[in-house]
Amino acid sequence: MADVTLKEIALIVGVVAACYWNSLFCGFVFDDVSAILDNKDLHPSTPLKNLFQNDFWGTPMSEERSHKSYRPLTVFTFRLNYLFSELNAVSYHLLNLVFHAVVCIVFLKVCKLFLDNRSSVIASLLFAVHPIHTEAVTGVVGRAELLSSIFFLAAFLSYTKSKGPDNTIVWTPIAVTVCLVAVATLCKEQGITVVGICCVYEVFIAQGYTLPMLLDAAMQILRGKCSIPYSMLQTLLKLIVLMFSTLLLVVVRVQVIQSQLPVFTRFDNPAAVSPSPARQLTFNYLLPVNAWLLLNPSELCCDWTMGTIPLVESFLDIRNIATITFFCFLGSLIVFSLRYPGDSSKTVLMALCLIVLPFIPASNLFFPVGFVVAERVLYVPSMGFCILVAHGWKRLSNKSVLRRVSWICLSVVLFTHALKTLHRNWDWESEYTLFMSALKVNKNNAKLWNNVGHALENEKNFERALRFFIQATQVQPDDIGAHMNVGRTYKNLNKTKEAEESYMIAKSLMPQIIPGKKYAARVAPNHLNVYINLANLIRANESRLEEADQLYRQAISMRPDFKQAYISRGELLLKMNKPVKAKEAYLRALELDRTNADLWYNLAIVYIELKDPTEALKNFNQALELNPKHKLALFNSALLMQESGDPMLRPEAKKRLLSYVKEEPQDANGYFNLGMLAMDDKKDAEAESWMKKAIRLQPGFRSALFNLALLYSQTAKELMALPVLEELLRYYPDHTKGLILKGDILMNQKKDISGAKRCFEKILEMDPNNVQGKHNLCVVYFEERDLIKAEKCLVETLVLAPHEEYIQRHLNIVRSKISLLSAAEQSTFPADRTAAVGEKKIPFENLKEVKNEQKTTQTLNSNVNKGQSNSKKRTEKNNTDKETKKKSTKEIKDIEKKRVAALKRLEEIERILNGE
């Protein structure tokens, strides 16, 4: 076996780079979204053990919705990409390009086992530029093929060294082979098929047997004319070791999937659920279809499911000719390679093994798979195809008559394939370009119309998306998912009536319950989301909440382990003011998935509704233990700690709010609540800084503006509070407490009685029964020396608040002054007292503002309509001005006590936006 030279490596790497450089400009498309963007196993916060418990898409292998594709080592490389560049697509595509180059180089080394140097290089170059590989190389999820192929070829190369001098067995290469097979299988399942190739190599290449020789030896042994030769015994021993190791890997793999095959629908693979003979005829026809893609990769498509290839339902279908022709050609090659000795037959045999054996798991011949045709599964089989082409070219080029023609043809093939690959890469630039290119090849696949609609939907182009979704329903009228897409888009366009009609159509297409047959086994799990979507739509109507609940319960009855149904029903029950039943729903969901941080978060919200803050905090902490960056749990648990009144919890509350603002640096609510914490801790400068930052991020932030003004007023900076109050009242002219605080400052600091009067009069225009505003206006009348008007005003105020002792006291003082005036005695107020009779300032005993917002729940891990909430509880610090009294220390203490009480903040803890 010749070694690979540096020139050959440089040539191959250069060709790969020339063909795939533009793949670096592509994003995450199609299956990349599920495998990369939505896969939590890539995140450093996810334990590494999850990679070995979940499938390729991050779904636990134990769940029925799992695809059962077990490729932990491939996911590990995605995780390394995420560690270095997070979701920067360039690094993912670059690593795929490097892996493809490595595969081409290792493949060249394999080719040199069966071809001369020139033919080996040609086979490797053809493999490097073949357009069928764009899905495996440019599509990030194709890395499973690339990694598996590297270890696949390495295992085979290792096995070729297991034959020692005098046909002895060298066990070290065999042990290495077994290990590499295991690694290849952990990258992708087809890696295990290299064992079959090793067996064929051992018998027909290493030992040099042909099929007639084996048959003759078997007959001799059966007739007792000879014993089994020692060399054949050694061969059997090696084969037994290989087969035993393979059986062990298969057993482990079956245990991993828990003896369950994945659930596919007839839309994924229509032939798999078709009756005989349509199923067998279609599956056999797919073999020549795949062969044609290798031979003529001019029309490539990213998705061959649904109606792309119509079923072959009759023996009279003309497409059966293609099937017969394919099997005749394949059979002739097999006979030639097994019957005749010589290097040519050995080369053909190994090429056929590389084509056939790795393709068997995807062939549908032994068990159904979730696709009709998938270009990326042809990555390894194309190696055998390239060897066949290179071998055939060698035979032709050896004939002087055809030598020049063979070189011209080879050059044209390599050049056109390279151009096609380069052009095809651009199709993978975005989901829109990818699926539009697929529609040019095939317009009978409803899934493609749906996917173009999804791409437009992601761009918020709902009108165009709707047209593609409707077209999908016309191409495949019984496609439940397409009708669900139409309904969701109508909802996004605020056309609820049309949305409900579309959901009802989708619901009517659901399979009917068959007694004694498990419902979930006959329908894709995501199709049950039609009940969730429909219920989420109609529950916006308060009169139809019971109807929505009935839909949730129907979904649960069909599938008792339908986690999303429990989650959505829990949200609805909270809306229906049934927190106890909501708690039961969330606890049931937690029985199905205790690792879901969002469920623990939702349960915490339920406990808040049940007025159990201790349990709520425990559940918030559980959510944060599972996901330390759970933003809503960070925020709301911090508020819960803050409202507990326990000073020991404030440092942790601050820590969580700081973590929150790190995750959401543009959310003013986080900075505002840090300011409130600082006010509680009497850290005035820090509080001022946080409040100002909140206002910069959100101009017109009502709570932050008021509390900043309040902070200034409490720290003897009343004049700094005035411009803040002006800004507050510019955004919210009817802000009662802002007007009261402004009037207080104008009266007591600026001595602007008329300005204070306007503030209090405006309050009474908005709310004639506002006790504080009316009392303070009475004080203004007194300051204006209009005692009669002040008396009348205080009488009216006392009617509104008959139990307020300070109003009665002030009324008595005013009346006494009036009596004195009637006796011709002049009474004046000291210059430094502005507010009330008896040298008192305007009291603000009840200046307390709490902004209560509707409590809702939100489910973050929804398979129906995902949403994210950024709304939080906003609170406003309450202000009361001081009342100074000369006559009684007890009165001063009473007023101070009222002031302290007025400054206590009341907050609602929970603030979440209900998301679908």
Coordinates of N, CA and C in Angstrom, one line a residue, residues 438-630:
A438 N -35.4 23.8 -3.6 CA -36.1 22.5 -3.6 C -37.4 22.5 -4.4
L439 N -38.1 23.6 -4.3 CA -39.4 23.7 -5.0 C -39.2 23.8 -6.5
K440 N -38.0 24.2 -6.9 CA -37.7 24.2 -8.4 C -37.6 22.8 -8.9
V441 N -37.2 21.9 -8.0 CA -37.0 20.5 -8.4 C -38.3 19.7 -8.2
N442 N -39.1 20.0 -7.1 CA -40.2 19.2 -6.8 C -41.3 20.1 -6.2
K443 N -42.4 20.2 -6.9 CA -43.5 21.0 -6.4 C -44.6 20.2 -5.7
N444 N -44.4 18.9 -5.6 CA -45.5 18.0 -5.1 C -45.2 17.6 -3.6
N445 N -44.3 18.3 -3.0 CA -44.0 18.0 -1.6 C -44.5 19.1 -0.8
A446 N -45.6 18.8 0.0 CA -46.2 19.8 0.8 C -45.3 20.4 1.9
K447 N -44.4 19.5 2.3 CA -43.4 19.9 3.4 C -42.6 21.1 2.9
L448 N -42.2 21.1 1.6 CA -41.4 22.2 1.1 C -42.1 23.5 1.1
W449 N -43.4 23.4 0.7 CA -44.2 24.6 0.7 C -44.4 25.1 2.2
N450 N -44.6 24.2 3.1 CA -44.6 24.5 4.5 C -43.3 25.2 5.0
N451 N -42.2 24.6 4.6 CA -40.9 25.1 5.1 C -40.6 26.5 4.5
V452 N -41.0 26.8 3.3 CA -40.8 28.2 2.8 C -41.7 29.1 3.6
G453 N -42.9 28.6 3.9 CA -43.8 29.5 4.7 C -43.2 29.7 6.1
H454 N -42.5 28.7 6.7 CA -41.9 28.9 8.0 C -40.8 30.0 7.9
A455 N -40.0 29.9 6.8 CA -38.9 30.8 6.6 C -39.4 32.3 6.5
L456 N -40.5 32.4 5.8 CA -41.1 33.8 5.7 C -41.8 34.2 7.0
E457 N -42.3 33.2 7.7 CA -42.9 33.5 9.0 C -41.9 34.0 10.0
N458 N -40.7 33.4 9.9 CA -39.6 33.9 10.8 C -39.2 35.3 10.5
E459 N -39.4 35.7 9.3 CA -39.1 37.1 8.9 C -40.3 38.0 9.1
K460 N -41.4 37.5 9.8 CA -42.6 38.3 10.1 C -43.4 38.7 8.8
N461 N -43.1 37.9 7.7 CA -43.8 38.2 6.5 C -45.0 37.2 6.4
F462 N -46.0 37.5 7.2 CA -47.1 36.6 7.4 C -48.0 36.4 6.2
E463 N -48.2 37.5 5.5 CA -49.1 37.5 4.3 C -48.5 36.5 3.2
R464 N -47.2 36.6 2.9 CA -46.6 35.7 2.0 C -46.5 34.3 2.5
A465 N -46.2 34.2 3.8 CA -46.2 32.8 4.4 C -47.5 32.1 4.3
L466 N -48.6 32.9 4.5 CA -49.9 32.3 4.4 C -50.2 31.7 3.1
R467 N -49.7 32.3 2.0 CA -49.9 31.8 0.6 C -49.2 30.4 0.5
F468 N -48.0 30.3 1.0 CA -47.3 29.0 0.9 C -47.9 28.0 1.7
F469 N -48.4 28.3 2.9 CA -49.1 27.3 3.8 C -50.4 26.8 3.1
I470 N -51.1 27.8 2.5 CA -52.4 27.4 1.8 C -52.0 26.5 0.6
Q471 N -51.0 26.8 -0.1 CA -50.6 25.9 -1.2 C -50.2 24.5 -0.7
A472 N -49.6 24.4 0.5 CA -49.3 23.1 1.1 C -50.5 22.3 1.3
T473 N -51.6 23.0 1.8 CA -52.9 22.2 2.0 C -53.5 21.8 0.7
Q474 N -53.2 22.5 -0.4 CA -53.8 22.1 -1.7 C -53.0 20.9 -2.3
V475 N -51.7 21.0 -2.0 CA -50.8 19.8 -2.5 C -51.1 18.6 -1.8
Q476 N -51.3 18.7 -0.4 CA -51.6 17.6 0.4 C -52.7 17.9 1.3
P477 N -54.0 17.7 0.9 CA -55.1 18.2 1.7 C -55.3 17.5 3.0
D478 N -54.7 16.3 3.2 CA -54.8 15.7 4.5 C -53.6 15.9 5.4
D479 N -52.8 16.9 5.1 CA -51.6 17.2 5.9 C -52.0 18.1 7.1
I480 N -52.1 17.4 8.3 CA -52.5 18.1 9.5 C -51.6 19.3 9.8
G481 N -50.3 19.1 9.7 CA -49.4 20.2 10.0 C -49.6 21.4 9.2
A482 N -49.9 21.2 7.9 CA -50.2 22.4 7.0 C -51.4 23.2 7.4
H483 N -52.5 22.5 7.8 CA -53.6 23.2 8.3 C -53.3 23.9 9.6
M484 N -52.5 23.3 10.5 CA -52.1 24.0 11.7 C -51.3 25.2 11.4
N485 N -50.4 25.2 10.4 CA -49.6 26.3 10.0 C -50.5 27.5 9.5
V486 N -51.6 27.1 8.7 CA -52.5 28.1 8.2 C -53.2 28.8 9.4
G487 N -53.7 28.0 10.4 CA -54.3 28.5 11.5 C -53.5 29.4 12.3
R488 N -52.2 29.0 12.5 CA -51.3 29.9 13.3 C -51.0 31.2 12.6
T489 N -50.9 31.2 11.3 CA -50.6 32.4 10.5 C -51.8 33.3 10.6
Y490 N -53.0 32.7 10.4 CA -54.2 33.6 10.5 C -54.3 34.2 11.9
K491 N -53.9 33.5 12.9 CA -53.8 34.1 14.3 C -52.9 35.2 14.3
N492 N -51.7 35.1 13.7 CA -50.7 36.1 13.7 C -51.2 37.4 13.0
L493 N -52.1 37.1 12.0 CA -52.7 38.2 11.3 C -54.0 38.8 12.0
N494 N -54.2 38.3 13.2 CA -55.4 38.7 14.0 C -56.7 38.3 13.3
K495 N -56.7 37.2 12.5 CA -57.9 36.7 11.9 C -58.4 35.5 12.7
T496 N -58.9 35.7 13.8 CA -59.2 34.6 14.7 C -60.3 33.6 14.2
K497 N -61.2 34.1 13.5 CA -62.3 33.3 12.9 C -61.7 32.3 11.9
E498 N -60.9 32.8 11.0 CA -60.2 31.9 10.0 C -59.3 31.0 10.7
A499 N -58.6 31.4 11.7 CA -57.6 30.6 12.4 C -58.4 29.4 13.0
E500 N -59.5 29.7 13.7 CA -60.2 28.6 14.3 C -60.8 27.6 13.3
E501 N -61.2 28.1 12.1 CA -61.7 27.2 11.1 C -60.6 26.3 10.6
S502 N -59.3 26.8 10.5 CA -58.2 26.0 10.0 C -57.9 24.9 11.1
Y503 N -57.9 25.3 12.3 CA -57.6 24.4 13.4 C -58.6 23.3 13.5
M504 N -59.9 23.7 13.2 CA -60.9 22.7 13.3 C -60.8 21.7 12.1
I505 N -60.3 22.1 11.0 CA -60.0 21.2 9.8 C -58.9 20.2 10.2
A506 N -57.9 20.8 10.8 CA -56.7 19.9 11.2 C -57.2 18.9 12.3
K507 N -58.1 19.3 13.2 CA -58.6 18.4 14.2 C -59.4 17.3 13.6
S508 N -60.2 17.7 12.6 CA -61.0 16.7 11.9 C -60.2 15.6 11.2
L509 N -59.0 15.9 10.9 CA -58.1 15.0 10.2 C -57.4 14.0 11.1
M510 N -57.5 14.3 12.4 CA -56.8 13.4 13.3 C -57.4 12.0 13.3
P511 N -56.6 11.0 13.4 CA -57.1 9.6 13.4 C -58.1 9.4 14.5
Q512 N -59.2 8.7 14.3 CA -60.2 8.4 15.3 C -59.7 7.3 16.2
I513 N -60.1 7.4 17.4 CA -59.7 6.4 18.4 C -60.2 5.0 18.1
I514 N -59.3 4.1 18.1 CA -59.7 2.7 17.8 C -59.6 1.9 19.1
P515 N -60.7 1.3 19.6 CA -60.6 0.6 20.9 C -59.5 -0.4 21.0
G516 N -58.8 -0.4 22.0 CA -57.7 -1.4 22.2 C -56.4 -1.0 21.6
K517 N -56.4 0.1 20.8 CA -55.1 0.4 20.1 C -54.6 1.8 20.7
K518 N -53.3 1.8 20.9 CA -52.8 3.0 21.5 C -52.8 4.1 20.5
Y519 N -53.4 5.2 20.9 CA -53.6 6.4 20.0 C -52.3 7.0 19.6
A520 N -51.4 7.2 20.6 CA -50.2 7.9 20.3 C -49.3 7.2 19.3
A521 N -49.5 5.8 19.1 CA -48.7 5.1 18.2 C -49.1 5.3 16.7
R522 N -50.3 5.9 16.5 CA -50.8 6.1 15.2 C -50.7 7.5 14.7
V523 N -50.1 8.4 15.5 CA -50.1 9.8 15.1 C -48.8 10.5 15.6
A524 N -48.3 11.4 14.8 CA -47.1 12.1 15.2 C -47.4 12.9 16.5
P525 N -46.6 12.8 17.5 CA -46.9 13.6 18.7 C -47.1 15.0 18.5
N526 N -46.4 15.7 17.6 CA -46.6 17.1 17.4 C -48.0 17.4 16.8
H527 N -48.6 16.4 16.1 CA -50.0 16.7 15.6 C -51.0 16.9 16.7
L528 N -50.8 16.3 17.9 CA -51.7 16.5 19.0 C -51.7 18.0 19.4
N529 N -50.7 18.7 19.0 CA -50.7 20.1 19.4 C -51.8 20.9 18.8
V530 N -52.5 20.3 17.8 CA -53.7 21.0 17.3 C -54.7 21.4 18.4
Y531 N -54.8 20.5 19.4 CA -55.7 20.7 20.5 C -55.2 21.9 21.3
I532 N -53.9 21.9 21.5 CA -53.3 23.0 22.3 C -53.5 24.3 21.6
N533 N -53.2 24.3 20.3 CA -53.3 25.6 19.6 C -54.7 26.1 19.5
L534 N -55.7 25.2 19.3 CA -57.1 25.6 19.3 C -57.5 26.1 20.6
A535 N -57.1 25.4 21.7 CA -57.5 25.9 23.0 C -56.9 27.2 23.4
N536 N -55.6 27.4 23.0 CA -55.0 28.7 23.2 C -55.6 29.8 22.5
L537 N -56.2 29.5 21.3 CA -56.9 30.5 20.5 C -58.2 30.9 21.2
I538 N -59.0 29.9 21.6 CA -60.4 30.3 22.0 C -60.4 30.7 23.5
R539 N -59.3 30.5 24.2 CA -59.3 30.9 25.6 C -59.1 32.4 25.8
A540 N -58.8 33.1 24.7 CA -58.7 34.5 24.7 C -60.1 35.1 24.9
N541 N -61.2 34.3 24.6 CA -62.6 34.7 24.9 C -63.0 34.2 26.3
E542 N -63.2 35.1 27.2 CA -63.5 34.7 28.6 C -64.7 33.8 28.7
S543 N -65.6 33.9 27.8 CA -66.8 33.0 27.8 C -66.5 31.6 27.4
R544 N -65.3 31.3 26.8 CA -65.0 30.0 26.3 C -63.9 29.3 27.0
L545 N -63.7 29.7 28.2 CA -62.6 29.1 29.0 C -62.9 27.6 29.3
E546 N -64.1 27.3 29.6 CA -64.4 25.9 29.8 C -64.2 25.0 28.6
E547 N -64.6 25.6 27.4 CA -64.4 24.9 26.2 C -62.9 24.6 25.9
A548 N -62.1 25.6 26.2 CA -60.6 25.4 26.1 C -60.1 24.4 27.0
D549 N -60.6 24.4 28.2 CA -60.2 23.3 29.2 C -60.6 21.9 28.7
Q550 N -61.8 21.8 28.1 CA -62.2 20.6 27.5 C -61.2 20.0 26.5
L551 N -60.7 20.9 25.6 CA -59.7 20.5 24.6 C -58.4 20.0 25.2
Y552 N -58.0 20.7 26.3 CA -56.8 20.3 27.0 C -57.0 18.9 27.6
R553 N -58.1 18.7 28.2 CA -58.4 17.4 28.8 C -58.6 16.3 27.7
Q554 N -59.1 16.7 26.6 CA -59.2 15.7 25.5 C -57.8 15.3 25.0
A555 N -56.9 16.2 24.9 CA -55.5 15.9 24.5 C -54.9 15.0 25.5
I556 N -55.1 15.3 26.8 CA -54.5 14.4 27.9 C -55.1 13.0 27.9
S557 N -56.4 12.9 27.6 CA -57.0 11.6 27.6 C -56.5 10.8 26.4
M558 N -56.1 11.4 25.3 CA -55.6 10.7 24.2 C -54.1 10.3 24.5
R559 N -53.5 11.1 25.2 CA -52.0 10.8 25.5 C -51.7 11.3 26.9
P560 N -51.8 10.4 27.9 CA -51.6 10.7 29.3 C -50.3 11.3 29.6
D561 N -49.3 11.0 28.8 CA -47.9 11.6 29.0 C -47.6 12.8 28.2
F562 N -48.7 13.5 27.7 CA -48.6 14.7 26.9 C -48.3 15.9 27.8
K563 N -47.0 16.1 28.0 CA -46.6 17.1 29.0 C -47.1 18.5 28.7
Q564 N -47.0 18.9 27.4 CA -47.4 20.2 27.0 C -48.9 20.5 27.3
A565 N -49.7 19.5 27.3 CA -51.2 19.6 27.6 C -51.3 20.0 29.1
Y566 N -50.6 19.4 29.9 CA -50.7 19.7 31.4 C -50.2 21.1 31.6
I567 N -49.1 21.5 30.9 CA -48.5 22.9 31.1 C -49.6 23.9 30.7
S568 N -50.1 23.7 29.5 CA -51.1 24.7 29.0 C -52.3 24.8 29.8
R569 N -52.8 23.6 30.3 CA -54.0 23.6 31.1 C -53.7 24.3 32.5
G570 N -52.5 24.1 33.0 CA -52.1 24.8 34.2 C -52.2 26.3 34.0
E571 N -51.8 26.8 32.9 CA -51.9 28.3 32.6 C -53.4 28.7 32.6
L572 N -54.2 27.9 31.9 CA -55.6 28.2 31.8 C -56.3 28.2 33.2
L573 N -56.0 27.2 34.0 CA -56.6 27.1 35.3 C -56.2 28.3 36.2
L574 N -55.0 28.8 36.1 CA -54.7 30.0 36.8 C -55.5 31.2 36.3
K575 N -55.7 31.2 35.0 CA -56.6 32.3 34.5 C -58.0 32.2 35.0
M576 N -58.4 30.9 35.2 CA -59.8 30.7 35.7 C -59.9 30.8 37.2
N577 N -58.8 31.3 37.9 CA -58.7 31.4 39.3 C -58.9 30.1 40.0
K578 N -58.3 29.0 39.5 CA -58.3 27.7 40.1 C -56.9 27.3 40.3
P579 N -56.2 27.9 41.3 CA -54.7 27.6 41.5 C -54.5 26.2 42.0
V580 N -55.4 25.7 42.8 CA -55.2 24.3 43.3 C -55.2 23.3 42.2
K581 N -56.1 23.4 41.2 CA -56.1 22.5 40.1 C -54.9 22.8 39.2
A582 N -54.5 24.1 39.1 CA -53.3 24.4 38.3 C -52.1 23.7 38.9
K583 N -52.0 23.7 40.2 CA -50.9 23.1 40.9 C -50.9 21.6 40.6
E584 N -52.0 20.9 40.5 CA -52.1 19.5 40.2 C -51.6 19.3 38.8
A585 N -52.0 20.1 37.9 CA -51.5 20.0 36.5 C -50.0 20.1 36.4
Y586 N -49.4 21.1 37.0 CA -48.0 21.2 36.9 C -47.3 20.1 37.6
L587 N -47.8 19.6 38.8 CA -47.2 18.5 39.4 C -47.2 17.2 38.6
R588 N -48.3 17.1 37.8 CA -48.3 15.9 36.9 C -47.3 16.1 35.8
A589 N -47.1 17.3 35.3 CA -46.1 17.5 34.2 C -44.7 17.3 34.8
L590 N -44.5 17.6 36.1 CA -43.2 17.4 36.7 C -42.9 15.9 36.8
E591 N -44.0 15.1 37.0 CA -43.8 13.7 37.1 C -43.2 13.2 35.8
L592 N -43.6 13.8 34.7 CA -43.1 13.4 33.3 C -41.7 14.0 33.0
D593 N -41.4 15.1 33.6 CA -40.1 15.8 33.3 C -39.7 16.7 34.5
R594 N -38.9 16.1 35.4 CA -38.4 16.9 36.5 C -37.2 17.7 36.2
T595 N -36.7 17.7 35.0 CA -35.5 18.4 34.6 C -35.9 19.7 33.9
N596 N -37.1 20.0 33.8 CA -37.6 21.2 33.1 C -37.7 22.4 34.0
A597 N -36.7 23.3 33.9 CA -36.7 24.5 34.8 C -38.0 25.3 34.6
D598 N -38.5 25.4 33.4 CA -39.7 26.2 33.2 C -40.9 25.7 34.0
L599 N -41.0 24.4 34.2 CA -42.1 23.8 35.0 C -42.0 24.2 36.4
W600 N -40.8 24.1 37.0 CA -40.6 24.5 38.4 C -40.9 26.0 38.5
Y601 N -40.6 26.8 37.5 CA -40.9 28.2 37.5 C -42.4 28.5 37.6
N602 N -43.1 27.7 36.7 CA -44.6 27.9 36.6 C -45.2 27.5 37.9
L603 N -44.7 26.4 38.5 CA -45.2 26.0 39.8 C -45.0 27.0 40.9
A604 N -43.9 27.7 40.8 CA -43.6 28.8 41.8 C -44.7 29.9 41.6
I605 N -45.1 30.2 40.4 CA -46.1 31.2 40.2 C -47.4 30.7 40.8
V606 N -47.7 29.4 40.7 CA -48.9 28.9 41.4 C -48.9 29.1 42.9
Y607 N -47.8 28.9 43.5 CA -47.7 29.0 44.9 C -47.8 30.5 45.3
I608 N -47.4 31.4 44.5 CA -47.6 32.8 44.7 C -49.1 33.1 44.7
E609 N -49.8 32.5 43.8 CA -51.3 32.7 43.8 C -51.9 32.1 45.0
L610 N -51.3 31.0 45.5 CA -51.8 30.4 46.7 C -51.3 31.0 48.0
K611 N -50.7 32.2 47.9 CA -50.1 33.0 49.0 C -49.2 32.1 49.9
D612 N -48.3 31.4 49.2 CA -47.4 30.5 49.9 C -46.0 30.9 49.4
P613 N -45.4 32.1 49.8 CA -44.1 32.5 49.3 C -43.0 31.6 49.6
T614 N -43.1 30.8 50.7 CA -42.0 29.9 51.0 C -41.8 28.8 50.0
E615 N -42.9 28.2 49.6 CA -42.9 27.2 48.6 C -42.6 27.7 47.2
A616 N -43.0 29.0 47.0 CA -42.7 29.6 45.7 C -41.2 29.8 45.6
L617 N -40.6 30.3 46.7 CA -39.1 30.5 46.6 C -38.4 29.2 46.4
K618 N -38.9 28.1 47.0 CA -38.3 26.8 46.9 C -38.3 26.4 45.4
N619 N -39.4 26.6 44.8 CA -39.6 26.2 43.4 C -38.7 27.1 42.4
F620 N -38.7 28.4 42.8 CA -37.8 29.3 42.0 C -36.3 28.8 42.1
N621 N -35.9 28.4 43.3 CA -34.6 27.9 43.5 C -34.3 26.6 42.8
Q622 N -35.3 25.7 42.7 CA -35.2 24.5 41.9 C -35.0 24.8 40.4
A623 N -35.8 25.8 39.9 CA -35.6 26.2 38.5 C -34.2 26.7 38.3
L624 N -33.7 27.5 39.2 CA -32.3 28.0 39.0 C -31.3 27.0 39.2
E625 N -31.5 26.0 39.9 CA -30.6 24.9 40.1 C -30.4 24.1 38.7
L626 N -31.5 24.0 38.0 CA -31.5 23.3 36.7 C -31.0 24.2 35.7
N627 N -31.3 25.5 35.8 CA -30.9 26.5 34.8 C -30.5 27.8 35.5
P628 N -29.2 27.9 35.9 CA -28.8 29.1 36.6 C -29.0 30.4 35.9
K629 N -29.3 30.4 34.6 CA -29.5 31.6 33.9 C -31.0 31.8 33.5
H630 N -31.9 31.1 34.2 CA -33.3 31.3 33.9 C -33.7 32.7 34.3

